[in-house]
């Protein structure tokens, strides 16, 4: 798929088929994650791929949308607040680095004909407990991963370029 076609095709998918994600697709998705830029190249992130039903149920307890349960896999993007580069004011950039790598995953999945949906409206502290994460990790975002069982009909509703870009 051409790059701009991938960008146009990517939508938030909220219905999934149960079919597993092919191994070859996964390999290309993880390579896309490897290629993500990060501040000082610290790569302060890790992606948990949850396939086990009890792990997926643990995530569902933190984000109770039924469609999350349909996907054959859920990916949780973790940021490492200790390893990440810090801004001059001391703020860690791990959410930025992790989000970039996550979007690489999302676009690579789209190119494979797979569906994803960025999810941030989950109970972060509860997920931390459910997955037994060390304190340095922040669960920045998660997404179901699987073949779409819907084609979103509603238009994306993008703002105009004039609203999004200012030339000074
Ligand atoms: C940082 C971020 C957080 C999001 N969190 C959620 C979420 O918790 N639940 C959800 O259903 N969609 C979530 N979304 C998906 C957005 O609602 C969606 O991207 C937006 O409406 C545009 O639609 P599209 O992705 O189909 O283009 C999130 C997207 C982003 C980028």
Tab-separated table of N, CA and C and ligand atoms in Angstrom:
chain	number	residue	atom	x	y	z
A	1	UNK	N	0.846	-1.195	0.000
A	1	UNK	CA	0.000	0.000	0.000
A	1	UNK	C	0.885	1.251	0.000
A	2	UNK	N	0.529	2.234	-0.804
A	2	UNK	CA	1.289	3.476	-0.821
A	2	UNK	C	1.079	4.235	0.491
A	3	UNK	N	2.089	5.019	0.852
A	3	UNK	CA	2.064	5.686	2.156
A	3	UNK	C	0.796	6.522	2.358
A	4	UNK	N	0.431	7.333	1.358
A	4	UNK	CA	-0.744	8.195	1.551
A	4	UNK	C	-2.045	7.402	1.574
A	5	UNK	N	-2.042	6.264	0.895
A	5	UNK	CA	-3.230	5.413	0.967
A	5	UNK	C	-3.370	4.841	2.385
A	6	UNK	N	-2.242	4.484	2.988
A	6	UNK	CA	-2.273	3.998	4.378
A	6	UNK	C	-2.853	5.081	5.287
A	7	UNK	N	-2.387	6.313	5.102
A	7	UNK	CA	-2.875	7.411	5.955
A	7	UNK	C	-4.381	7.607	5.792
A	8	UNK	N	-4.845	7.511	4.534
A	8	UNK	CA	-6.282	7.706	4.291
A	8	UNK	C	-7.103	6.539	4.821
A	9	UNK	N	-6.561	5.328	4.731
A	9	UNK	CA	-7.309	4.126	5.141
A	9	UNK	C	-7.385	3.946	6.650
A	10	UNK	N	-6.391	4.466	7.365
A	10	UNK	CA	-6.381	4.242	8.812
A	10	UNK	C	-7.597	4.881	9.465
A	11	UNK	N	-8.361	4.074	10.144
A	11	UNK	CA	-9.497	4.575	10.922
A	11	UNK	C	-9.496	3.850	12.262
A	12	UNK	N	-10.192	4.405	13.225
A	12	UNK	CA	-10.353	3.716	14.504
A	12	UNK	C	-11.396	2.629	14.318
A	13	UNK	N	-10.972	1.376	14.538
A	13	UNK	CA	-11.844	0.221	14.312
A	13	UNK	C	-12.389	-0.266	15.654
A	14	UNK	N	-13.716	-0.386	15.708
A	14	UNK	CA	-14.361	-0.778	16.970
A	14	UNK	C	-15.223	-2.029	16.807
A	15	UNK	N	-14.838	-2.886	15.847
A	15	UNK	CA	-15.450	-4.223	15.670
A	15	UNK	C	-14.402	-5.098	14.983
A	16	UNK	N	-14.213	-6.321	15.513
A	16	UNK	CA	-13.112	-7.179	15.042
A	16	UNK	C	-13.572	-8.592	14.746
A	17	UNK	N	-12.880	-9.212	13.760
A	17	UNK	CA	-13.043	-10.640	13.496
A	17	UNK	C	-12.117	-11.397	14.456
A	18	UNK	N	-12.447	-12.661	14.754
A	18	UNK	CA	-11.610	-13.396	15.713
A	18	UNK	C	-10.314	-13.950	15.123
A	19	UNK	N	-10.153	-13.894	13.785
A	19	UNK	CA	-8.985	-14.498	13.136
A	19	UNK	C	-7.678	-13.963	13.724
A	20	UNK	N	-6.697	-14.860	13.915
A	20	UNK	CA	-5.422	-14.401	14.478
A	20	UNK	C	-4.655	-13.503	13.513
A	21	UNK	N	-3.757	-12.723	14.069
A	21	UNK	CA	-2.914	-11.842	13.259
A	21	UNK	C	-1.785	-12.689	12.659
A	22	UNK	N	-1.608	-12.661	11.326
A	22	UNK	CA	-0.549	-13.485	10.713
A	22	UNK	C	0.843	-13.098	11.225
A	23	UNK	N	1.681	-14.112	11.395
A	23	UNK	CA	3.030	-13.884	11.909
A	23	UNK	C	3.850	-12.935	11.049
A	24	UNK	N	3.712	-13.048	9.718
A	24	UNK	CA	4.499	-12.187	8.819
A	24	UNK	C	4.079	-10.723	8.989
A	25	UNK	N	2.774	-10.500	9.201
A	25	UNK	CA	2.298	-9.124	9.434
A	25	UNK	C	2.876	-8.600	10.738
A	26	UNK	N	2.858	-9.450	11.747
A	26	UNK	CA	3.390	-9.027	13.053
A	26	UNK	C	4.858	-8.648	12.947
A	27	UNK	N	5.623	-9.432	12.191
A	27	UNK	CA	7.055	-9.144	12.061
A	27	UNK	C	7.258	-7.753	11.452
A	28	UNK	N	6.437	-7.411	10.434
A	28	UNK	CA	6.578	-6.088	9.808
A	28	UNK	C	6.109	-4.986	10.758
A	29	UNK	N	5.100	-5.279	11.563
A	29	UNK	CA	4.608	-4.285	12.535
A	29	UNK	C	5.687	-3.991	13.583
A	30	UNK	N	6.329	-5.050	14.083
A	30	UNK	CA	7.368	-4.819	15.111
A	30	UNK	C	8.576	-4.111	14.504
A	31	UNK	N	8.855	-4.382	13.219
A	31	UNK	CA	9.959	-3.655	12.582
A	31	UNK	C	9.621	-2.165	12.504
A	32	UNK	N	8.360	-1.855	12.229
A	32	UNK	CA	7.940	-0.449	12.178
A	32	UNK	C	8.132	0.205	13.544
A	33	UNK	N	7.858	-0.540	14.611
A	33	UNK	CA	8.073	-0.014	15.963
A	33	UNK	C	9.569	0.237	16.184
A	34	UNK	N	10.394	-0.704	15.721
A	34	UNK	CA	11.860	-0.557	15.881
A	34	UNK	C	12.372	0.701	15.195
A	35	UNK	N	11.718	1.095	14.095
A	35	UNK	CA	12.207	2.210	13.280
A	35	UNK	C	11.752	3.570	13.795
A	36	UNK	N	10.975	3.584	14.874
A	36	UNK	CA	10.444	4.859	15.381
A	36	UNK	C	11.566	5.727	15.958
A	37	UNK	N	11.495	7.027	15.714
A	37	UNK	CA	12.471	7.917	16.340
A	37	UNK	C	12.132	8.111	17.813
A	38	UNK	N	13.156	8.457	18.606
A	38	UNK	CA	12.908	8.792	20.017
A	38	UNK	C	14.014	9.734	20.476
A	39	UNK	N	13.717	10.500	21.487
A	39	UNK	CA	14.689	11.502	21.955
A	39	UNK	C	15.974	10.813	22.410
A	40	UNK	N	17.103	11.281	21.845
A	40	UNK	CA	18.436	10.678	22.108
A	40	UNK	C	18.463	9.194	21.794
A	41	UNK	N	17.526	8.761	20.985
A	41	UNK	CA	17.427	7.345	20.566
A	41	UNK	C	17.348	6.384	21.758
A	42	UNK	N	16.704	6.846	22.825
A	42	UNK	CA	16.671	5.996	24.030
A	42	UNK	C	15.625	4.881	23.939
A	43	UNK	N	14.674	5.054	23.029
A	43	UNK	CA	13.641	4.013	22.823
A	43	UNK	C	13.044	3.549	24.160
A	44	UNK	N	12.514	4.507	24.925
A	44	UNK	CA	12.048	4.175	26.272
A	44	UNK	C	10.618	3.611	26.263
A	45	UNK	N	10.452	2.530	25.536
A	45	UNK	CA	9.095	1.948	25.459
A	45	UNK	C	9.181	0.445	25.279
A	46	UNK	N	8.079	-0.173	25.574
A	46	UNK	CA	7.945	-1.612	25.369
A	46	UNK	C	6.471	-1.857	25.044
A	47	UNK	N	6.247	-2.818	24.154
A	47	UNK	CA	4.871	-3.119	23.759
A	47	UNK	C	4.513	-4.518	24.261
A	48	UNK	N	3.459	-4.585	25.045
A	48	UNK	CA	2.975	-5.881	25.529
A	48	UNK	C	1.908	-6.365	24.569
A	49	UNK	N	2.116	-7.544	24.017
A	49	UNK	CA	1.100	-8.110	23.132
A	49	UNK	C	0.345	-9.170	23.918
A	50	UNK	N	-0.889	-8.909	24.212
A	50	UNK	CA	-1.684	-9.797	25.047
A	50	UNK	C	-2.534	-10.709	24.155
A	51	UNK	N	-2.269	-12.006	24.277
A	51	UNK	CA	-3.030	-13.000	23.508
A	51	UNK	C	-3.868	-13.862	24.442
A	52	UNK	N	-3.384	-14.055	25.657
A	52	UNK	CA	-4.072	-14.924	26.625
A	52	UNK	C	-5.383	-14.275	27.059
A	53	UNK	N	-6.443	-15.084	27.086
A	53	UNK	CA	-7.776	-14.557	27.422
A	53	UNK	C	-7.776	-13.845	28.764
A	54	UNK	N	-7.069	-14.429	29.769
A	54	UNK	CA	-7.129	-13.809	31.101
A	54	UNK	C	-6.428	-12.448	31.112
A	55	UNK	N	-5.408	-12.284	30.259
A	55	UNK	CA	-4.727	-10.980	30.183
A	55	UNK	C	-5.629	-9.961	29.484
A	56	UNK	N	-6.291	-10.417	28.414
A	56	UNK	CA	-7.193	-9.501	27.697
A	56	UNK	C	-8.366	-9.091	28.592
A	57	UNK	N	-8.844	-10.034	29.401
A	57	UNK	CA	-9.931	-9.723	30.337
A	57	UNK	C	-9.466	-8.696	31.377
A	58	UNK	N	-8.181	-8.800	31.767
A	58	UNK	CA	-7.638	-7.839	32.735
A	58	UNK	C	-7.701	-6.422	32.147
A	59	UNK	N	-7.407	-6.308	30.848
A	59	UNK	CA	-7.479	-4.998	30.198
A	59	UNK	C	-8.942	-4.544	30.105
A	60	UNK	N	-9.819	-5.484	29.796
A	60	UNK	CA	-11.244	-5.160	29.682
A	60	UNK	C	-11.781	-4.599	31.008
A	61	UNK	N	-11.251	-5.087	32.114
A	61	UNK	CA	-11.702	-4.578	33.422
A	61	UNK	C	-11.283	-3.116	33.624
A	62	UNK	N	-10.320	-2.666	32.803
A	62	UNK	CA	-9.838	-1.282	32.901
A	62	UNK	C	-10.411	-0.393	31.806
A	63	UNK	N	-11.039	-1.010	30.813
A	63	UNK	CA	-11.671	-0.264	29.716
A	63	UNK	C	-12.808	-1.137	29.204
A	64	UNK	N	-13.991	-0.898	29.734
A	64	UNK	CA	-15.094	-1.833	29.563
A	64	UNK	C	-15.905	-1.694	28.287
A	65	UNK	N	-15.243	-1.652	27.145
A	65	UNK	CA	-15.993	-1.662	25.878
A	65	UNK	C	-15.983	-3.076	25.303
A	66	UNK	N	-17.179	-3.553	24.981
A	66	UNK	CA	-17.330	-4.945	24.516
A	66	UNK	C	-16.453	-5.254	23.307
A	67	UNK	N	-16.318	-4.292	22.383
A	67	UNK	CA	-15.572	-4.562	21.145
A	67	UNK	C	-14.102	-4.857	21.414
A	68	UNK	N	-13.597	-4.392	22.565
A	68	UNK	CA	-12.194	-4.680	22.895
A	68	UNK	C	-11.977	-6.185	23.040
A	69	UNK	N	-13.038	-6.876	23.505
A	69	UNK	CA	-12.952	-8.328	23.740
A	69	UNK	C	-12.924	-9.123	22.440
A	70	UNK	N	-13.401	-8.521	21.347
A	70	UNK	CA	-13.515	-9.271	20.087
A	70	UNK	C	-12.150	-9.529	19.450
A	71	UNK	N	-11.211	-8.596	19.663
A	71	UNK	CA	-9.937	-8.672	18.944
A	71	UNK	C	-9.118	-9.865	19.425
A	72	UNK	N	-8.377	-10.514	18.503
A	72	UNK	CA	-7.541	-11.653	18.920
A	72	UNK	C	-6.349	-11.219	19.760
A	73	UNK	N	-5.998	-9.934	19.690
A	73	UNK	CA	-4.859	-9.438	20.468
A	73	UNK	C	-5.130	-8.013	20.948
A	74	UNK	N	-4.532	-7.698	22.079
A	74	UNK	CA	-4.527	-6.313	22.564
A	74	UNK	C	-3.069	-5.946	22.788
A	75	UNK	N	-2.690	-4.763	22.299
A	75	UNK	CA	-1.319	-4.288	22.504
A	75	UNK	C	-1.354	-3.113	23.471
A	76	UNK	N	-0.514	-3.204	24.502
A	76	UNK	CA	-0.394	-2.121	25.483
A	76	UNK	C	0.972	-1.463	25.294
A	77	UNK	N	0.970	-0.149	25.076
A	77	UNK	CA	2.217	0.594	24.861
A	77	UNK	C	2.679	1.171	26.188
A	78	UNK	N	3.847	0.700	26.637
A	78	UNK	CA	4.399	1.146	27.919
A	78	UNK	C	5.538	2.128	27.674
A	79	UNK	N	5.555	3.224	28.435
A	79	UNK	CA	6.668	4.170	28.385
A	79	UNK	C	7.500	4.061	29.652
A	80	UNK	N	8.810	4.172	29.490
A	80	UNK	CA	9.742	4.051	30.614
A	80	UNK	C	10.120	5.454	31.093
A	81	UNK	N	9.531	5.873	32.200
A	81	UNK	CA	9.737	7.247	32.666
A	81	UNK	C	11.155	7.470	33.202
A	82	UNK	N	11.874	6.389	33.523
A	82	UNK	CA	13.250	6.534	34.027
A	82	UNK	C	14.256	6.638	32.878
A	83	UNK	N	14.066	5.807	31.863
A	83	UNK	CA	15.047	5.758	30.767
A	83	UNK	C	14.903	6.932	29.794
A	84	UNK	N	13.709	7.522	29.719
A	84	UNK	CA	13.452	8.558	28.712
A	84	UNK	C	14.289	9.809	28.962
A	85	UNK	N	14.602	10.484	27.852
A	85	UNK	CA	15.273	11.789	27.929
A	85	UNK	C	14.350	12.773	28.644
A	86	UNK	N	14.975	13.717	29.391
A	86	UNK	CA	14.180	14.718	30.130
A	86	UNK	C	14.376	16.094	29.494
A	87	UNK	N	13.301	16.859	29.441
A	87	UNK	CA	13.385	18.237	28.949
A	87	UNK	C	14.194	19.096	29.921
A	88	UNK	N	14.473	20.342	29.502
A	88	UNK	CA	15.258	21.232	30.364
A	88	UNK	C	14.550	21.476	31.696
A	89	UNK	N	13.203	21.407	31.680
A	89	UNK	CA	12.464	21.602	32.940
A	89	UNK	C	12.297	20.290	33.718
A	90	UNK	N	12.927	19.222	33.249
A	90	UNK	CA	12.894	17.948	33.968
A	90	UNK	C	11.780	17.003	33.534
A	91	UNK	N	10.868	17.491	32.674
A	91	UNK	CA	9.737	16.642	32.261
A	91	UNK	C	10.213	15.520	31.345
A	92	UNK	N	9.733	14.314	31.605
A	92	UNK	CA	10.102	13.152	30.798
A	92	UNK	C	9.316	13.144	29.485
A	93	UNK	N	10.003	12.781	28.391
A	93	UNK	CA	9.324	12.739	27.088
A	93	UNK	C	8.804	11.327	26.759
A	94	UNK	N	8.758	10.450	27.764
A	94	UNK	CA	8.355	9.071	27.440
A	94	UNK	C	6.963	8.968	26.797
A	95	UNK	N	5.990	9.853	27.158
A	95	UNK	CA	4.696	9.726	26.451
A	95	UNK	C	4.813	10.062	24.963
A	96	UNK	N	5.699	11.019	24.634
A	96	UNK	CA	5.869	11.387	23.221
A	96	UNK	C	6.541	10.241	22.467
A	97	UNK	N	7.661	9.766	22.996
A	97	UNK	CA	8.387	8.678	22.325
A	97	UNK	C	7.482	7.454	22.147
A	98	UNK	N	6.735	7.147	23.186
A	98	UNK	CA	5.869	5.956	23.131
A	98	UNK	C	4.744	6.153	22.114
A	99	UNK	N	4.202	7.371	22.064
A	99	UNK	CA	3.101	7.645	21.129
A	99	UNK	C	3.584	7.562	19.681
A	100	UNK	N	4.798	8.018	19.426
A	100	UNK	CA	5.333	7.927	18.056
A	100	UNK	C	5.453	6.456	17.653
A	101	UNK	N	6.030	5.643	18.545
A	101	UNK	CA	6.197	4.214	18.232
A	101	UNK	C	4.830	3.544	18.058
A	102	UNK	N	3.875	3.967	18.880
A	102	UNK	CA	2.515	3.410	18.783
A	102	UNK	C	1.892	3.753	17.424
A	103	UNK	N	2.107	4.973	16.958
A	103	UNK	CA	1.519	5.349	15.667
A	103	UNK	C	2.224	4.624	14.526
A	104	UNK	N	3.519	4.351	14.667
A	104	UNK	CA	4.179	3.482	13.686
A	104	UNK	C	3.467	2.134	13.633
A	105	UNK	N	3.169	1.593	14.808
A	105	UNK	CA	2.454	0.303	14.877
A	105	UNK	C	1.097	0.405	14.175
A	106	UNK	N	0.384	1.483	14.467
A	106	UNK	CA	-0.969	1.666	13.924
A	106	UNK	C	-0.933	1.752	12.395
A	107	UNK	N	0.009	2.518	11.868
A	107	UNK	CA	0.082	2.676	10.415
A	107	UNK	C	0.565	1.390	9.748
A	108	UNK	N	1.528	0.717	10.381
A	108	UNK	CA	2.011	-0.558	9.819
A	108	UNK	C	0.878	-1.586	9.824
A	109	UNK	N	0.073	-1.595	10.867
A	109	UNK	CA	-1.059	-2.522	10.933
A	109	UNK	C	-2.057	-2.212	9.813
A	110	UNK	N	-2.301	-0.940	9.576
A	110	UNK	CA	-3.213	-0.537	8.489
A	110	UNK	C	-2.707	-1.067	7.152
A	111	UNK	N	-1.397	-0.939	6.936
A	111	UNK	CA	-0.807	-1.408	5.672
A	111	UNK	C	-0.965	-2.913	5.503
A	112	UNK	N	-1.160	-3.622	6.615
A	112	UNK	CA	-1.354	-5.081	6.577
A	112	UNK	C	-2.829	-5.456	6.470
A	113	UNK	N	-3.701	-4.442	6.385
A	113	UNK	CA	-5.144	-4.715	6.337
A	113	UNK	C	-5.726	-4.998	7.706
A	114	UNK	N	-4.958	-4.676	8.760
A	114	UNK	CA	-5.425	-4.920	10.131
A	114	UNK	C	-6.025	-3.654	10.724
A	115	UNK	N	-6.846	-3.846	11.744
A	115	UNK	CA	-7.484	-2.719	12.406
A	115	UNK	C	-6.860	-2.464	13.766
A	116	UNK	N	-6.931	-1.196	14.176
A	116	UNK	CA	-6.468	-0.774	15.507
A	116	UNK	C	-7.400	0.325	15.990
A	117	UNK	N	-7.288	0.668	17.250
A	117	UNK	CA	-7.970	1.859	17.764
A	117	UNK	C	-7.168	2.365	18.959
A	118	UNK	N	-6.629	3.533	18.839
A	118	UNK	CA	-5.959	4.169	19.975
A	118	UNK	C	-6.940	4.215	21.148
A	119	UNK	N	-6.512	3.785	22.316
A	119	UNK	CA	-7.345	3.898	23.515
A	119	UNK	C	-6.501	4.493	24.634
A	120	UNK	N	-6.984	5.619	25.162
A	120	UNK	CA	-6.328	6.226	26.335
A	120	UNK	C	-7.294	6.368	27.507
A	121	UNK	N	-8.595	6.177	27.256
A	121	UNK	CA	-9.588	6.412	28.308
A	121	UNK	C	-9.771	5.180	29.194
A	122	UNK	N	-8.649	4.576	29.572
A	122	UNK	CA	-8.717	3.424	30.474
A	122	UNK	C	-8.187	3.850	31.843
A	123	UNK	N	-8.451	3.014	32.831
A	123	UNK	CA	-7.999	3.297	34.198
A	123	UNK	C	-6.527	2.892	34.294
A	124	UNK	N	-5.645	3.875	34.213
A	124	UNK	CA	-4.193	3.594	34.155
A	124	UNK	C	-3.701	2.874	35.410
A	125	UNK	N	-4.136	3.364	36.568
A	125	UNK	CA	-3.628	2.768	37.817
A	125	UNK	C	-4.095	1.324	37.968
A	126	UNK	N	-5.346	1.102	37.577
A	126	UNK	CA	-5.885	-0.266	37.669
A	126	UNK	C	-5.141	-1.203	36.718
A	127	UNK	N	-4.865	-0.726	35.498
A	127	UNK	CA	-4.152	-1.567	34.529
A	127	UNK	C	-2.749	-1.897	35.045
A	128	UNK	N	-2.142	-0.914	35.665
A	128	UNK	CA	-0.824	-1.107	36.257
A	128	UNK	C	-0.864	-2.268	37.251
A	129	UNK	N	-1.901	-2.248	38.078
A	129	UNK	CA	-2.040	-3.318	39.092
A	129	UNK	C	-2.356	-4.649	38.422
A	130	UNK	N	-3.295	-4.626	37.497
A	130	UNK	CA	-3.747	-5.863	36.838
A	130	UNK	C	-2.594	-6.577	36.135
A	131	UNK	N	-1.680	-5.789	35.507
A	131	UNK	CA	-0.584	-6.394	34.749
A	131	UNK	C	0.691	-6.517	35.580
A	132	UNK	N	0.628	-6.046	36.826
A	132	UNK	CA	1.785	-6.168	37.719
A	132	UNK	C	3.015	-5.443	37.185
A	133	UNK	N	2.826	-4.196	36.712
A	133	UNK	CA	3.935	-3.455	36.096
A	133	UNK	C	4.809	-2.792	37.152
A	134	UNK	N	6.110	-2.702	36.856
A	134	UNK	CA	7.023	-1.983	37.745
A	134	UNK	C	6.704	-0.488	37.676
A	135	UNK	N	7.109	0.249	38.711
A	135	UNK	CA	6.702	1.655	38.820
A	135	UNK	C	7.281	2.529	37.705
A	136	UNK	N	8.387	2.122	37.089
A	136	UNK	CA	8.972	2.965	36.029
A	136	UNK	C	8.104	2.994	34.768
A	137	UNK	N	7.226	2.021	34.602
A	137	UNK	CA	6.416	1.947	33.386
A	137	UNK	C	5.133	2.745	33.513
A	138	UNK	N	4.800	3.478	32.458
A	138	UNK	CA	3.467	4.087	32.355
A	138	UNK	C	2.761	3.470	31.150
A	139	UNK	N	1.576	2.953	31.367
A	139	UNK	CA	0.767	2.451	30.243
A	139	UNK	C	0.202	3.688	29.542
A	140	UNK	N	0.831	4.052	28.419
A	140	UNK	CA	0.500	5.306	27.724
A	140	UNK	C	-0.779	5.147	26.906
A	141	UNK	N	-0.909	4.025	26.226
A	141	UNK	CA	-2.063	3.797	25.346
A	141	UNK	C	-2.179	2.300	25.103
A	142	UNK	N	-3.317	1.909	24.586
A	142	UNK	CA	-3.469	0.508	24.170
A	142	UNK	C	-4.337	0.463	22.931
A	143	UNK	N	-4.260	-0.672	22.257
A	143	UNK	CA	-5.098	-0.851	21.061
A	143	UNK	C	-5.438	-2.320	20.863
A	144	UNK	N	-6.652	-2.599	20.434
A	144	UNK	CA	-6.927	-3.942	19.928
A	144	UNK	C	-6.188	-4.098	18.602
A	145	UNK	N	-5.882	-5.329	18.239
A	145	UNK	CA	-5.216	-5.596	16.957
A	145	UNK	C	-5.857	-6.835	16.341
A	146	UNK	N	-6.396	-6.659	15.137
A	146	UNK	CA	-7.043	-7.782	14.467
A	146	UNK	C	-7.679	-7.307	13.171
A	147	UNK	N	-8.284	-8.253	12.458
A	147	UNK	CA	-8.924	-7.874	11.193
A	147	UNK	C	-10.241	-7.148	11.473
A	148	UNK	N	-10.461	-6.032	10.776
A	148	UNK	CA	-11.675	-5.237	11.011
A	148	UNK	C	-12.948	-6.004	10.636
A	149	UNK	N	-13.977	-5.832	11.445
A	149	UNK	CA	-15.300	-6.367	11.116
A	149	UNK	C	-16.255	-5.209	10.830
A	150	UNK	N	-15.708	-4.052	10.529
A	150	UNK	CA	-16.514	-2.886	10.161
A	150	UNK	C	-15.684	-1.982	9.261
A	151	UNK	N	-16.417	-1.174	8.494
A	151	UNK	CA	-15.781	-0.096	7.739
A	151	UNK	C	-16.445	1.184	8.214
A	152	UNK	N	-15.742	1.991	8.989
A	152	UNK	CA	-16.404	3.191	9.533
A	152	UNK	C	-17.035	4.023	8.419
A	153	UNK	N	-18.327	4.289	8.569
A	153	UNK	CA	-19.070	4.993	7.512
A	153	UNK	C	-18.957	6.496	7.684
A	154	UNK	N	-18.871	6.910	8.946
A	154	UNK	CA	-18.856	8.352	9.181
A	154	UNK	C	-17.534	8.948	8.723
A	155	UNK	N	-17.581	10.118	8.107
A	155	UNK	CA	-16.327	10.739	7.689
A	155	UNK	C	-15.484	11.089	8.905
A	156	UNK	N	-14.201	11.197	8.668
A	156	UNK	CA	-13.251	11.431	9.750
A	156	UNK	C	-13.499	12.771	10.441
A	157	UNK	N	-13.976	13.747	9.664
A	157	UNK	CA	-14.215	15.072	10.246
A	157	UNK	C	-12.937	15.835	10.503
A	158	UNK	N	-12.020	15.771	9.551
A	158	UNK	CA	-10.751	16.488	9.723
A	158	UNK	C	-10.958	17.992	9.629
A	159	UNK	N	-10.202	18.728	10.417
A	159	UNK	CA	-10.192	20.180	10.279
A	159	UNK	C	-9.541	20.522	8.936
A	160	UNK	N	-9.792	21.730	8.465
A	160	UNK	CA	-9.175	22.133	7.196
A	160	UNK	C	-7.683	22.385	7.421
A	161	UNK	N	-6.920	22.298	6.330
A	161	UNK	CA	-5.482	22.574	6.422
A	161	UNK	C	-5.263	23.986	6.963
A	162	UNK	N	-6.157	24.908	6.570
A	162	UNK	CA	-6.032	26.296	7.032
A	162	UNK	C	-6.144	26.420	8.544
A	163	UNK	N	-6.959	25.526	9.154
A	163	UNK	CA	-7.077	25.552	10.621
A	163	UNK	C	-5.891	24.882	11.303
A	164	UNK	N	-5.322	23.897	10.608
A	164	UNK	CA	-4.280	23.073	11.235
A	164	UNK	C	-2.873	23.623	11.046
A	165	UNK	N	-2.720	24.466	10.032
A	165	UNK	CA	-1.372	24.951	9.699
A	165	UNK	C	-1.365	26.456	9.678
A	166	UNK	N	-0.414	27.049	10.334
A	166	UNK	CA	-0.238	28.507	10.267
A	166	UNK	C	1.148	28.781	9.720
A	167	UNK	N	1.210	29.618	8.716
A	167	UNK	CA	2.518	29.975	8.143
A	167	UNK	C	2.865	31.370	8.662
A	168	UNK	N	3.973	31.467	9.339
A	168	UNK	CA	4.352	32.746	9.957
A	168	UNK	C	5.527	33.351	9.201
B	1	LIG	C1	-4.460	9.812	21.986
B	1	LIG	C2	-5.765	9.190	21.530
B	1	LIG	C3	-6.616	8.634	22.459
B	1	LIG	C4	-7.805	8.005	22.053
B	1	LIG	N1	-8.575	7.356	22.978
B	1	LIG	C5	-9.673	6.700	22.568
B	1	LIG	C6	-10.427	5.937	23.503
B	1	LIG	O1	-10.113	5.859	24.681
B	1	LIG	N2	-11.525	5.267	23.036
B	1	LIG	C7	-11.890	5.292	21.716
B	1	LIG	O2	-12.881	4.643	21.360
B	1	LIG	N3	-11.181	6.005	20.805
B	1	LIG	C8	-10.094	6.708	21.201
B	1	LIG	N4	-9.333	7.391	20.277
B	1	LIG	C9	-9.721	7.379	18.852
B	1	LIG	C10	-10.251	8.737	18.380
B	1	LIG	O3	-11.564	8.905	18.876
B	1	LIG	C11	-10.194	8.787	16.847
B	1	LIG	O4	-8.860	8.684	16.422
B	1	LIG	C12	-10.774	10.086	16.263
B	1	LIG	O5	-12.145	10.202	16.565
B	1	LIG	C13	-10.617	10.160	14.737
B	1	LIG	O6	-11.237	9.038	14.115
B	1	LIG	P1	-10.361	8.048	13.178
B	1	LIG	O7	-9.282	7.460	14.067
B	1	LIG	O8	-11.319	7.008	12.692
B	1	LIG	O9	-9.751	8.865	12.083
B	1	LIG	C14	-8.157	8.006	20.676
B	1	LIG	C15	-7.276	8.580	19.746
B	1	LIG	C16	-6.089	9.143	20.162
B	1	LIG	C17	-5.133	9.685	19.110
